[in-house]
mmCIF file of C-alpha atoms in Angstrom:
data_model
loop_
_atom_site.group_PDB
_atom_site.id
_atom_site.type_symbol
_atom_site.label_atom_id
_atom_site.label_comp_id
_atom_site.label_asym_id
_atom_site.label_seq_id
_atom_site.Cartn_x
_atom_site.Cartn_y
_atom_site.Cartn_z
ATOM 1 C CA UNK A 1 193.163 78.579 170.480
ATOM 2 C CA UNK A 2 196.133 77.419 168.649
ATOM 3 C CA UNK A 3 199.560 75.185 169.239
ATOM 4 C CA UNK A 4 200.870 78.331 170.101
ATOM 5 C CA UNK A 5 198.722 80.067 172.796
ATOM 6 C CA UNK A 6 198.117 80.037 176.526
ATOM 7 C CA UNK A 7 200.794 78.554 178.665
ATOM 8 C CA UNK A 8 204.655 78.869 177.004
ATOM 9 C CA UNK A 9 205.677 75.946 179.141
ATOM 10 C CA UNK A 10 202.557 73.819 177.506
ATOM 11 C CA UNK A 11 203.978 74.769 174.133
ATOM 12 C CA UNK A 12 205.942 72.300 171.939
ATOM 13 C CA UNK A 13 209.838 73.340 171.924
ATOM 14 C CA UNK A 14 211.376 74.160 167.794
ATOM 15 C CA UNK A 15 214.325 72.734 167.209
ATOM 16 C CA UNK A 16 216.144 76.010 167.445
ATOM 17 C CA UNK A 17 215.024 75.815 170.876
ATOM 18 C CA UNK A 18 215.687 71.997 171.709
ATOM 19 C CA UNK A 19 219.346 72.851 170.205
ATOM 20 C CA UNK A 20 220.228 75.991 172.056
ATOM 21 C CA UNK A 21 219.114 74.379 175.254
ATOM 22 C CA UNK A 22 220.945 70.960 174.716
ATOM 23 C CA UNK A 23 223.891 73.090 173.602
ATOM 24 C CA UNK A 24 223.705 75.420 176.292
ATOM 25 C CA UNK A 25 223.421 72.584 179.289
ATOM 26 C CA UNK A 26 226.240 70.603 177.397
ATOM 27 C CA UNK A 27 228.472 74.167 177.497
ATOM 28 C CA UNK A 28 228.063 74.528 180.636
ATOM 29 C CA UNK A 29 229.061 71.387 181.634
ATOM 30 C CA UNK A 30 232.256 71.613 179.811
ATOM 31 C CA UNK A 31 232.418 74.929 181.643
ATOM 32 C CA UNK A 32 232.180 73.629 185.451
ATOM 33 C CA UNK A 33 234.905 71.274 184.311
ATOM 34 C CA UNK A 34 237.544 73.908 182.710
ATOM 35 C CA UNK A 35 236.776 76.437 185.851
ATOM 36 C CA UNK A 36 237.096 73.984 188.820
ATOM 37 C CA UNK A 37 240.689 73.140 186.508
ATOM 38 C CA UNK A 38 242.019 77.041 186.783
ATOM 39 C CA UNK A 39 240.696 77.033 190.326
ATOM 40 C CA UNK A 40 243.688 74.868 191.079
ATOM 41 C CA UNK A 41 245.962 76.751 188.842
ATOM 42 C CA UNK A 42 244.791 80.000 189.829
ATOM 43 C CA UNK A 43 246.336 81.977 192.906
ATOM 44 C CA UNK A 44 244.700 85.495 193.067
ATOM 45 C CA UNK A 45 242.140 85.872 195.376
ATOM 46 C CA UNK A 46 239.949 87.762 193.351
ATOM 47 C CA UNK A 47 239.648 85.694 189.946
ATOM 48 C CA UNK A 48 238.970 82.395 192.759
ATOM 49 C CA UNK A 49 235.862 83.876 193.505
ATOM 50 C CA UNK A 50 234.880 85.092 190.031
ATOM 51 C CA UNK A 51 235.625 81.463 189.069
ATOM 52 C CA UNK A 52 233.697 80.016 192.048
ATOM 53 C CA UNK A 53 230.641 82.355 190.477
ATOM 54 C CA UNK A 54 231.458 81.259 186.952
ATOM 55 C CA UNK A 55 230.746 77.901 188.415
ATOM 56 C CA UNK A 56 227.659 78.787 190.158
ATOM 57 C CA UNK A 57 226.101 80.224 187.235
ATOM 58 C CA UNK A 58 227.071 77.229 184.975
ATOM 59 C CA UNK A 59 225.688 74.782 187.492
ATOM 60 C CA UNK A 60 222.081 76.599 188.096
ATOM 61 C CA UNK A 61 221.887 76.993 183.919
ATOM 62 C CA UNK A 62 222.307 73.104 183.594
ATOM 63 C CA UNK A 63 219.763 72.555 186.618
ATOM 64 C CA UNK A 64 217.578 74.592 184.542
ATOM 65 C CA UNK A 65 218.214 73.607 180.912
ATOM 66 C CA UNK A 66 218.651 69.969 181.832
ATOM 67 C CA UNK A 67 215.028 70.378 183.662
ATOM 68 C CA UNK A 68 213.368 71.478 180.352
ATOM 69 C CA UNK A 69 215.347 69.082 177.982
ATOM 70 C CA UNK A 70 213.963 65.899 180.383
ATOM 71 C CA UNK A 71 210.323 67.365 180.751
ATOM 72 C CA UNK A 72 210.509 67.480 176.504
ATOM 73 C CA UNK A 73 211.542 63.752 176.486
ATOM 74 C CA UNK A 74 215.247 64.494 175.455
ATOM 75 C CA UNK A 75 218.011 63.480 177.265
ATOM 76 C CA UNK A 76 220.962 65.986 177.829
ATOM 77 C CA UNK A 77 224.851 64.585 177.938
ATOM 78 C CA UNK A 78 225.872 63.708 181.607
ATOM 79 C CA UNK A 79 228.040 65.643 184.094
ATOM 80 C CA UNK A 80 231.739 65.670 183.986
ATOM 81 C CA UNK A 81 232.891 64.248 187.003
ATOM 82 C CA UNK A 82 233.945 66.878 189.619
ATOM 83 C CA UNK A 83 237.508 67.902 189.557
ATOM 84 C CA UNK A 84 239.770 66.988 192.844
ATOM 85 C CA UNK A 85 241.169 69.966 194.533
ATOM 86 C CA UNK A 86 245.113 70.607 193.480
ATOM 87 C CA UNK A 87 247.884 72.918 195.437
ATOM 88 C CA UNK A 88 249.079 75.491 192.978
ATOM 89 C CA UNK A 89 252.807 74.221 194.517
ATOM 90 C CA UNK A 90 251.801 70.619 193.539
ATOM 91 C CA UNK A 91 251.208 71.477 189.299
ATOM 92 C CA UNK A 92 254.236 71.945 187.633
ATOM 93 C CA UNK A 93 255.179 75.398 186.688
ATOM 94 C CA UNK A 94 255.302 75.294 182.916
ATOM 95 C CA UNK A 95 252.039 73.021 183.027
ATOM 96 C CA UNK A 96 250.187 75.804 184.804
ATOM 97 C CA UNK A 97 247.910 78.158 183.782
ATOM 98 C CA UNK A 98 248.599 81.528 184.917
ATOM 99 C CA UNK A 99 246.280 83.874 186.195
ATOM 100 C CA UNK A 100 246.338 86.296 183.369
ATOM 101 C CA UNK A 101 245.703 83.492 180.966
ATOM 102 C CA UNK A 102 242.937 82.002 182.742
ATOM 103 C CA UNK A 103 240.772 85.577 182.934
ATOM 104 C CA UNK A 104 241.756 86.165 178.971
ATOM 105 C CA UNK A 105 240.240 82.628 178.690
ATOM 106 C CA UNK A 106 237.249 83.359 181.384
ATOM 107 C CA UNK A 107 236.451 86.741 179.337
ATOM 108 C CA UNK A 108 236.317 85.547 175.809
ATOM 109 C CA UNK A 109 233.898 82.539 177.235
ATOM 110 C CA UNK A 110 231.608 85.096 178.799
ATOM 111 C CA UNK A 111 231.659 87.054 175.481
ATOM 112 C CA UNK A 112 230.813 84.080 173.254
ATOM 113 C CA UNK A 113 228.306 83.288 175.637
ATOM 114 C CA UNK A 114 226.362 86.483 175.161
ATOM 115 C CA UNK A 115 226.511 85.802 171.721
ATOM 116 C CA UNK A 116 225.139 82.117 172.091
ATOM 117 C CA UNK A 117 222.094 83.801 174.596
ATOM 118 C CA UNK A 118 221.341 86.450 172.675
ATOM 119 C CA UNK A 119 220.897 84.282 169.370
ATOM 120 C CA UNK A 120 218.827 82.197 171.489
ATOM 121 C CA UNK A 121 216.777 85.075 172.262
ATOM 122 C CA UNK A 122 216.399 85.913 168.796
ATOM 123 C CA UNK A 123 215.015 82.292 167.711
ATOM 124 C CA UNK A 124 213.006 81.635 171.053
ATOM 125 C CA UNK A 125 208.939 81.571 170.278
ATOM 126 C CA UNK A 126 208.472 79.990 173.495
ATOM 127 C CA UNK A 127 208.753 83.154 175.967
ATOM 128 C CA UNK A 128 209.704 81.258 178.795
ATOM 129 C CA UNK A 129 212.878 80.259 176.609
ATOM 130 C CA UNK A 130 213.614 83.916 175.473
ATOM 131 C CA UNK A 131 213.255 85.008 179.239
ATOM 132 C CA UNK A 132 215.458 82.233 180.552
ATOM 133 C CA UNK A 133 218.640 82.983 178.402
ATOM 134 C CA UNK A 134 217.849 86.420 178.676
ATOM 135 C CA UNK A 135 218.107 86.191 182.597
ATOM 136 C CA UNK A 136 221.684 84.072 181.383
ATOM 137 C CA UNK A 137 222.266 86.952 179.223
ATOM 138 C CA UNK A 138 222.003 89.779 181.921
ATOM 139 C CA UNK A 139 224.113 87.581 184.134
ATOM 140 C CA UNK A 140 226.995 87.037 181.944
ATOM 141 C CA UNK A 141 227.378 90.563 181.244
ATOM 142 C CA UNK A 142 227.409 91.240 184.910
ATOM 143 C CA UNK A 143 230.245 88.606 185.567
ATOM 144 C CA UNK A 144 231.843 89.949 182.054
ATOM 145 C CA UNK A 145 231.776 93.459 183.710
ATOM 146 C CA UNK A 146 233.101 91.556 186.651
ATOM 147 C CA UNK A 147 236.066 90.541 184.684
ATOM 148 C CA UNK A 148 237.070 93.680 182.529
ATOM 149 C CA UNK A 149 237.412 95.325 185.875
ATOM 150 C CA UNK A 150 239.686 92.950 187.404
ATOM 151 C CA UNK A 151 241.801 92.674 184.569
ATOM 152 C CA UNK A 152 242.271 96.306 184.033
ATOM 153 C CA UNK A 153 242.997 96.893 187.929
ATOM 154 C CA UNK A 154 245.618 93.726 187.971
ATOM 155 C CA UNK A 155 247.078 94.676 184.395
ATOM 156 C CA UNK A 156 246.353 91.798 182.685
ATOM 157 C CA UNK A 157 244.385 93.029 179.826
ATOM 158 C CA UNK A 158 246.140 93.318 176.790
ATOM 159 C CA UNK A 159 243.901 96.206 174.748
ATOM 160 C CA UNK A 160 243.720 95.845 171.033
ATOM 161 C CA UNK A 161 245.483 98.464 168.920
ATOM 162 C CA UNK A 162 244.372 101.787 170.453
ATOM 163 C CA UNK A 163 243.873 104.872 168.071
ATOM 164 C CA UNK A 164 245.373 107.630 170.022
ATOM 165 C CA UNK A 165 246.055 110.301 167.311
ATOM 166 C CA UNK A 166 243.535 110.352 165.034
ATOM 167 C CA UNK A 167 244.618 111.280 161.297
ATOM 168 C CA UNK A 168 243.930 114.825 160.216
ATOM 169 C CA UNK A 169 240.972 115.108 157.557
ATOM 170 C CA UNK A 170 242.142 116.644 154.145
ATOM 171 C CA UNK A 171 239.336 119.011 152.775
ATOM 172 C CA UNK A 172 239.220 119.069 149.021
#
C-alpha cells in the first residue's frame, strides 16, 4: 500500500489542495461579509433571500474547509466580524447599492466561483477534496440558476450584444 491508498481523508493534502481550500474558506469569508452588506442595501424580497442563501452556503463551506485546513495543521484567516443590521432609509441614497447592482455583483461571484471549484476539481487527488467542491460546484450553479431567473423576471439583466440577424453566407 502506498501514500496514496485506502482512506482519502488519511492522505497527505498537495499544495494545490492546501491552497484551494485556504483560498476557498478565506473567499468565503470575504463573501458572508459583502452579502450581509447588500442585505442592508437591498430592498426586493426575492434577492434578500437569495442573499440570506448566498450566506448560508458561504458559512457551511468555511465550517467545512476551515475543518480540513485545522485537522492538516494549517491555520485559516479568521472571520470578519458580523455586519450590524442597517434600514435601507438609514444609508444614504447615492451610497447605496441598488438591487440591480448587487445581483450583477452576486452573479459574476457565483460564476467565478464555478470556475475556482471546478479547477479545484481538476487538481484534487484526494477524492474527498474533488467531491467536496464538487458538491460547492453543483450548489453554485443551482443558486447561479437562482439568479439568472430573477434577474431576467425583474429586468435587471443587461444581455451582452445579441446576434439577431445572422449575416447571409456568400457561396463562391
Amino acid at each position: 500500500m502506498g501514500i496514496l491508498s485506502g482512506n482519502p481523508k488519511d492522505e497527505p493534502l498537495h499544495y494545490g489542495e492546501i491552497f484551494s481550500c485556504w483560498q476557498a474558506s478565506t473567499v468565503a469569508k470575504g463573501a458572508v461579509s459583502c452579502y450581509q452588506a447588500y442585505l442592508n442595501h437591498s430592498g426586493d424580497k426575492e434577492l434578500k433571500k437569495i442573499l440570506d442563501d448566498l450566506i448560508d452556503q458561504a458559512k457551511l463551506e468555511i465550517k467545512e474547509l476551515d475543518k480540513i485546513l485545522v485537522e492538516n495543521g494549517l491555520a485559516p484567516i479568521p472571520a470578519f466580524p458580523e455586519r450590524p443590521s442597517v434600514k435601507l432609509e438609514d444609508i444614504p441614497v447615492g451610497a447605496r447599492f441598488n438591487d440591480p447592482e448587487i445581483s450583477a455583483i452576486i452573479a459574476a461571484d457565483t460564476s467565478l466561483g464555478l470556475v475556482a471549484c471546478s479547477q479545484a476539481m481538476g487538481q484534487a487527488i484526494r477524492e474527498d477534496i474533488g467531491a467536496l467542491f464538487a458538491k460547492y460546484h453543483i450548489t453554485k450553479t443551482a443558486l447561479g440558476l437562482k439568479i439568472l431567473e430573477m434577474s431576467k423576471e425583474k429586468g435587471w439583466l443587461i444581455p451582452p450584444p445579441l446576434q439577431i440577424k445572422r449575416p447571409e453566407t456568400v457561396n463562391a
